[in-house]
CSV table of C-alpha atoms in Angstrom, one decimal:
chain,number,residue,atom,x,y,z
A,1,ASP,CA,54.1,29.8,73.6
A,2,PRO,CA,51.1,27.6,72.5
A,3,LYS,CA,53.1,25.6,70.2
A,4,ARG,CA,56.0,24.7,71.4
A,5,SER,CA,58.3,26.8,68.4
A,6,LEU,CA,60.4,29.2,70.5
A,7,ARG,CA,62.5,26.7,72.8
A,8,CYS,CA,65.2,27.2,69.7
A,9,LEU,CA,66.1,30.4,71.4
A,10,LYS,CA,67.8,28.2,73.9
A,11,ALA,CA,70.3,27.2,71.0
A,12,MET,CA,71.0,30.7,69.9
A,13,PRO,CA,73.5,33.4,71.6
A,14,THR,CA,71.1,35.7,74.1
A,15,PRO,CA,71.9,38.0,76.1
A,16,LYS,CA,70.4,36.1,79.4
A,17,PRO,CA,70.0,32.2,79.5
A,18,VAL,CA,66.8,31.2,78.6
A,19,THR,CA,64.4,29.2,80.3
A,20,VAL,CA,61.9,27.2,78.7
A,21,LEU,CA,59.0,26.4,81.6
A,22,THR,CA,55.9,24.1,81.1
A,23,ALA,CA,52.6,24.1,82.1
A,24,GLY,CA,50.1,20.9,81.9
A,25,ARG,CA,52.7,18.4,80.7
A,26,ASP,CA,55.3,16.0,82.8
A,27,ILE,CA,58.2,17.0,80.1
A,28,GLY,CA,61.1,18.9,81.7
A,29,ALA,CA,60.8,22.0,84.6
A,30,GLY,CA,57.1,23.1,85.2
A,31,LEU,CA,55.9,26.3,85.9
A,32,SER,CA,54.6,26.6,89.3
A,33,PHE,CA,53.0,29.9,90.9
A,34,ASN,CA,50.5,30.4,93.9
A,35,PRO,CA,47.5,32.6,92.7
A,36,MET,CA,46.3,33.0,96.2
A,37,ALA,CA,49.5,35.0,97.1
A,38,LEU,CA,49.3,38.4,97.9
A,39,PRO,CA,51.9,40.8,96.0
A,40,PRO,CA,52.9,43.8,97.8
A,41,GLY,CA,49.9,46.4,98.4
A,42,VAL,CA,47.1,44.0,97.4
A,43,ASP,CA,44.7,43.1,100.1
A,44,THR,CA,42.8,40.0,100.0
A,45,SER,CA,39.1,41.6,99.6
A,46,SER,CA,40.9,42.9,95.8
A,47,GLN,CA,43.0,39.2,95.3
A,48,ILE,CA,39.4,37.5,95.6
A,49,ALA,CA,37.4,40.0,93.4
A,50,GLU,CA,39.9,39.4,90.6
A,51,LEU,CA,40.4,35.7,91.1
A,52,VAL,CA,36.5,34.9,91.3
A,53,GLN,CA,35.5,37.6,87.9
A,54,LEU,CA,38.2,35.4,86.4
A,55,MET,CA,36.9,32.1,87.5
A,56,GLY,CA,33.7,33.4,86.1
A,57,ASP,CA,34.6,34.2,83.1
A,58,THR,CA,36.4,31.5,81.8
A,59,TRP,CA,34.3,29.0,82.7
A,60,HIS,CA,31.0,31.2,82.8
A,61,GLY,CA,29.7,31.0,86.7
A,62,GLY,CA,26.9,32.8,87.7
A,63,VAL,CA,26.1,35.0,90.4
A,64,GLY,CA,25.6,32.3,92.9
A,65,ILE,CA,28.6,30.5,92.3
A,66,ALA,CA,30.6,33.6,92.5
A,67,SER,CA,29.4,34.3,96.1
A,68,VAL,CA,30.2,30.7,97.6
A,69,LEU,CA,33.7,31.0,96.1
A,70,GLU,CA,34.7,34.1,97.3
A,71,GLU,CA,32.8,33.2,101.3
A,72,ALA,CA,35.6,30.1,100.5
A,73,MET,CA,38.2,32.4,99.9
A,74,LYS,CA,37.7,34.9,102.6
A,75,ARG,CA,38.1,31.4,104.6
A,76,ALA,CA,41.1,30.0,103.4
A,77,TYR,CA,42.6,33.6,104.0
A,78,THR,CA,41.4,33.5,107.1
A,79,ASP,CA,42.4,30.0,108.6
A,80,THR,CA,45.4,30.0,106.4
A,81,ALA,CA,49.0,32.0,106.4
A,82,ASN,CA,49.6,31.5,102.8
A,83,PRO,CA,46.2,29.8,101.5
A,84,THR,CA,46.5,27.9,97.9
A,85,LEU,CA,43.3,27.2,95.6
A,86,MET,CA,43.5,23.3,97.3
A,87,ASP,CA,42.7,25.4,101.3
A,88,VAL,CA,39.8,27.2,99.4
A,89,ARG,CA,38.8,23.6,97.9
A,90,ARG,CA,39.1,21.9,101.1
A,91,VAL,CA,36.8,24.8,102.8
A,92,LEU,CA,33.8,23.4,100.1
A,93,GLU,CA,34.4,19.9,101.4
A,94,GLN,CA,34.3,20.7,104.7
A,95,GLY,CA,30.9,23.0,104.9
A,96,SER,CA,27.3,21.6,105.0
A,97,TYR,CA,24.7,23.1,102.7
A,98,ALA,CA,21.4,22.6,101.5
A,99,GLY,CA,18.9,23.6,98.8
A,100,ARG,CA,20.0,26.1,95.7
A,101,ALA,CA,23.5,26.7,97.1
A,102,SER,CA,24.4,23.2,97.1
A,103,GLN,CA,24.1,23.5,93.4
A,104,TRP,CA,26.1,26.9,93.4
A,105,VAL,CA,28.7,24.5,95.7
A,106,GLN,CA,28.9,22.0,93.0
A,107,SER,CA,29.7,23.7,90.7
A,108,ALA,CA,32.3,25.7,92.0
A,109,TYR,CA,33.7,22.8,93.4
A,110,ARG,CA,34.0,21.5,89.8
A,111,ILE,CA,36.3,24.9,88.7
A,112,LEU,CA,38.4,24.6,92.2
A,113,LYS,CA,38.8,20.7,91.0
A,114,THR,CA,40.3,21.9,87.9
A,115,LEU,CA,42.5,23.9,89.0
A,116,THR,CA,44.0,21.6,92.1
A,117,GLU,CA,44.1,18.7,89.9
A,118,GLY,CA,45.6,17.3,86.6
A,119,ARG,CA,47.3,20.0,84.2
A,120,LEU,CA,46.6,23.1,86.4
A,121,GLY,CA,47.1,21.3,89.3
A,122,LYS,CA,51.2,20.8,88.5
A,123,VAL,CA,51.2,24.5,88.4
A,124,PHE,CA,48.9,25.4,91.1
A,125,SER,CA,50.0,23.4,94.1
A,126,THR,CA,52.9,25.1,95.1
A,127,THR,CA,53.9,26.0,98.7
A,128,GLN,CA,57.4,27.6,97.4
A,129,ASN,CA,58.5,31.2,98.5
A,130,HIS,CA,56.0,33.0,96.1
A,131,GLU,CA,57.9,36.0,95.0
A,132,GLN,CA,61.1,34.1,94.8
A,133,SER,CA,59.9,31.9,91.7
A,134,LEU,CA,58.2,34.8,90.2
A,135,ASP,CA,61.2,37.2,90.6
A,136,ALA,CA,63.3,34.3,89.1
A,137,LEU,CA,60.6,33.9,85.9
A,138,MET,CA,60.8,37.9,85.6
A,139,SER,CA,64.2,38.2,85.7
A,140,GLY,CA,65.5,36.3,82.6
A,141,TRP,CA,64.1,34.8,79.3
A,142,THR,CA,61.8,32.6,79.5
A,143,ILE,CA,59.2,30.6,77.7
A,144,ILE,CA,56.1,29.2,79.2
A,145,GLU,CA,55.2,26.3,77.0
A,146,SER,CA,50.9,26.0,77.1
A,147,ASP,CA,50.4,23.3,74.7
A,148,GLY,CA,49.6,21.2,77.2
A,149,LEU,CA,46.5,23.3,79.0
A,150,THR,CA,43.0,23.5,76.7
A,151,ARG,CA,41.9,27.0,76.3
A,152,GLU,CA,40.1,28.0,79.1
A,153,GLU,CA,42.9,26.2,81.4
A,154,ALA,CA,45.7,28.3,79.1
A,155,SER,CA,43.4,31.9,79.4
A,156,PHE,CA,42.8,31.6,82.8
A,157,LEU,CA,46.8,30.5,83.7
A,158,VAL,CA,48.1,33.4,81.5
A,159,SER,CA,45.4,35.6,82.6
A,160,THR,CA,46.4,35.8,86.5
A,161,LEU,CA,50.2,35.4,85.7
A,162,LEU,CA,50.2,38.4,84.2
A,163,LEU,CA,48.1,39.9,86.8
A,164,GLN,CA,50.5,38.6,89.5
A,165,VAL,CA,53.6,40.4,87.2
A,166,HIS,CA,51.7,43.8,87.2
A,167,GLN,CA,50.9,44.1,90.8
A,168,ILE,CA,54.6,43.1,91.9
A,169,LEU,CA,55.8,45.8,89.2
A,170,GLN,CA,53.5,48.0,90.6
A,171,ALA,CA,54.5,47.7,93.9
A,172,ARG,CA,58.1,49.3,92.8
A,173,SER,CA,58.8,52.7,92.6
A,174,SER,CA,59.4,53.9,89.0
A,175,ARG,CA,55.9,53.7,87.1
A,176,GLU,CA,56.0,54.0,83.2
A,177,LYS,CA,59.3,52.8,82.7
A,178,LEU,CA,60.0,49.5,80.9
A,179,LYS,CA,60.6,46.5,83.1
A,180,LEU,CA,59.8,43.8,82.2
A,181,ALA,CA,58.4,42.6,78.3
A,182,VAL,CA,56.0,39.5,77.8
A,183,LEU,CA,54.8,38.7,74.6
A,184,ILE,CA,51.8,36.5,73.9
A,185,ASP,CA,50.9,34.1,71.1
A,186,GLU,CA,48.4,33.4,69.4
A,187,ALA,CA,46.5,35.7,71.7
A,188,GLU,CA,43.0,35.4,70.2
A,189,GLN,CA,42.9,31.6,71.7
A,190,LEU,CA,42.9,33.6,75.3
A,191,LEU,CA,40.0,35.6,74.9
A,192,VAL,CA,37.6,33.7,76.7
A,193,LYS,CA,34.6,35.6,78.8
A,194,ARG,CA,31.2,35.1,79.6
A,195,ASP,CA,30.2,38.6,79.3
A,196,ALA,CA,30.8,40.6,75.9
A,197,GLN,CA,29.8,44.0,77.6
A,198,ARG,CA,32.3,43.3,80.5
A,199,GLU,CA,36.3,43.9,80.1
A,200,SER,CA,38.2,40.6,80.2
A,201,LEU,CA,41.5,40.7,82.4
A,202,LEU,CA,43.7,40.5,79.9
A,203,GLU,CA,42.1,42.7,77.9
A,204,ARG,CA,42.9,45.2,81.4
A,205,MET,CA,46.0,44.1,81.4
A,206,ILE,CA,46.9,45.2,77.7
A,207,ARG,CA,45.1,48.9,79.0
A,208,VAL,CA,46.9,49.4,82.0
A,209,SER,CA,50.1,47.5,81.5
A,210,ARG,CA,52.4,50.4,80.6
A,211,GLU,CA,51.3,52.2,84.2
A,212,SER,CA,53.6,49.3,86.0
A,213,GLY,CA,56.5,49.2,83.5
A,214,LEU,CA,55.0,45.9,81.7
A,215,ALA,CA,54.7,45.9,78.0
A,216,LEU,CA,52.8,43.3,76.6
A,217,CYS,CA,53.0,42.4,72.6
A,218,VAL,CA,50.2,40.3,71.0
A,219,ALA,CA,50.7,38.0,68.3
A,220,SER,CA,47.9,36.6,66.2
A,221,GLN,CA,47.3,35.2,62.8
A,222,SER,CA,43.7,36.6,63.1
A,223,ILE,CA,43.4,40.1,64.0
A,224,SER,CA,40.0,40.6,62.8
A,225,ARG,CA,39.7,37.7,66.4
A,226,MET,CA,40.7,40.4,68.3
A,227,THR,CA,38.4,42.6,70.4
A,228,PRO,CA,38.2,46.5,69.9
A,229,THR,CA,39.7,47.3,73.6
A,230,ILE,CA,42.5,45.3,72.7
A,231,LEU,CA,42.9,46.9,69.0
A,232,ALA,CA,42.6,50.3,70.6
A,233,ASN,CA,45.1,50.1,72.8
A,234,LEU,CA,47.9,48.6,70.9
A,235,GLY,CA,50.5,51.5,70.5
A,236,THR,CA,52.6,49.8,67.3
A,237,LEU,CA,50.8,47.3,65.1
A,238,ILE,CA,53.1,45.2,62.8
A,239,ALA,CA,51.6,43.8,59.7
A,240,MET,CA,52.2,41.0,57.8
A,241,ARG,CA,51.2,39.5,55.1
A,242,ALA,CA,47.4,38.9,55.1
A,243,HIS,CA,44.9,37.5,52.8
A,244,HIS,CA,41.8,36.8,54.8
A,245,ARG,CA,38.8,39.8,54.1
A,246,ASP,CA,38.2,40.6,57.8
A,247,ASP,CA,42.1,40.4,58.7
A,248,VAL,CA,42.9,42.8,55.6
A,249,SER,CA,39.9,45.4,56.7
A,250,VAL,CA,40.8,45.5,60.2
A,251,ILE,CA,45.0,46.1,59.4
A,252,SER,CA,43.6,48.6,56.3
A,253,ARG,CA,42.0,50.7,58.8
A,254,MET,CA,44.3,50.7,61.6
A,255,LEU,CA,46.7,51.7,59.2
A,256,MET,CA,44.9,54.1,57.7
A,257,LEU,CA,46.2,52.7,54.1
A,258,PRO,CA,44.2,54.4,51.4
A,259,GLU,CA,42.5,52.3,49.0
A,260,HIS,CA,45.0,51.6,46.2
A,261,ALA,CA,47.3,50.7,48.8
A,262,VAL,CA,45.1,47.9,50.4
A,263,PRO,CA,46.2,44.9,48.2
A,264,MET,CA,49.9,45.2,49.6
A,265,LEU,CA,48.8,43.5,52.2
A,266,GLY,CA,48.8,40.4,50.5
A,267,THR,CA,52.2,41.0,49.4
A,268,LEU,CA,54.0,40.8,52.6
A,269,ALA,CA,56.8,38.7,54.1
A,270,ALA,CA,54.9,36.2,55.9
């Protein structure tokens, strides 16, 4: 929830208690989890590849920066039983680099500093039992407020969290059986990617989440800003009032509306 508009659900009768967690702010209960933790059935190489690509997509890191981050993460997994991003940062701090590699290290260090200090540091600097914290998150009705984060920070947080949830659900026995539903409000704000030709982690989660039993519902006030990958994988489209020409065009095409019915999109409920 990027606008703190859903916490009103706490005052309403619901089948399960509603928990509100904040990210990046010192108000109320804070969200915390470790993106370096390995869910069941996931090896270190796969986890490193996912995190390095996501960091590069979010903060526009190149091949050199990716190689530095990859090596630092490998070292952290080797040296520490349950490493965190802070352990990866310490690996860079303790290393000695020269020439062009030193420039890559500086850029990689800035990314890790963003993830281990300030707003995201409150989320990722955790040593608590990882499986228990995510199980608690998935077992009830949980609202995560992301208004305290920048667009890039929120994109990284939501993407890593969805990846971990997908991996945990995928390790369980039944496939393509609904286990959990996640609503992402203002989803277009999270579409941060460096390479327009490469699928982002969020796009991939929307494409493959059904296999693990994870239902992803994306809400947007500007559907024309959603990527073709996301639009192609929407099983159900609920359209409300639209006036912007680009939004009307996308909705009418997806609903295959005849030309005479298109003006109705401007009269729907808001």
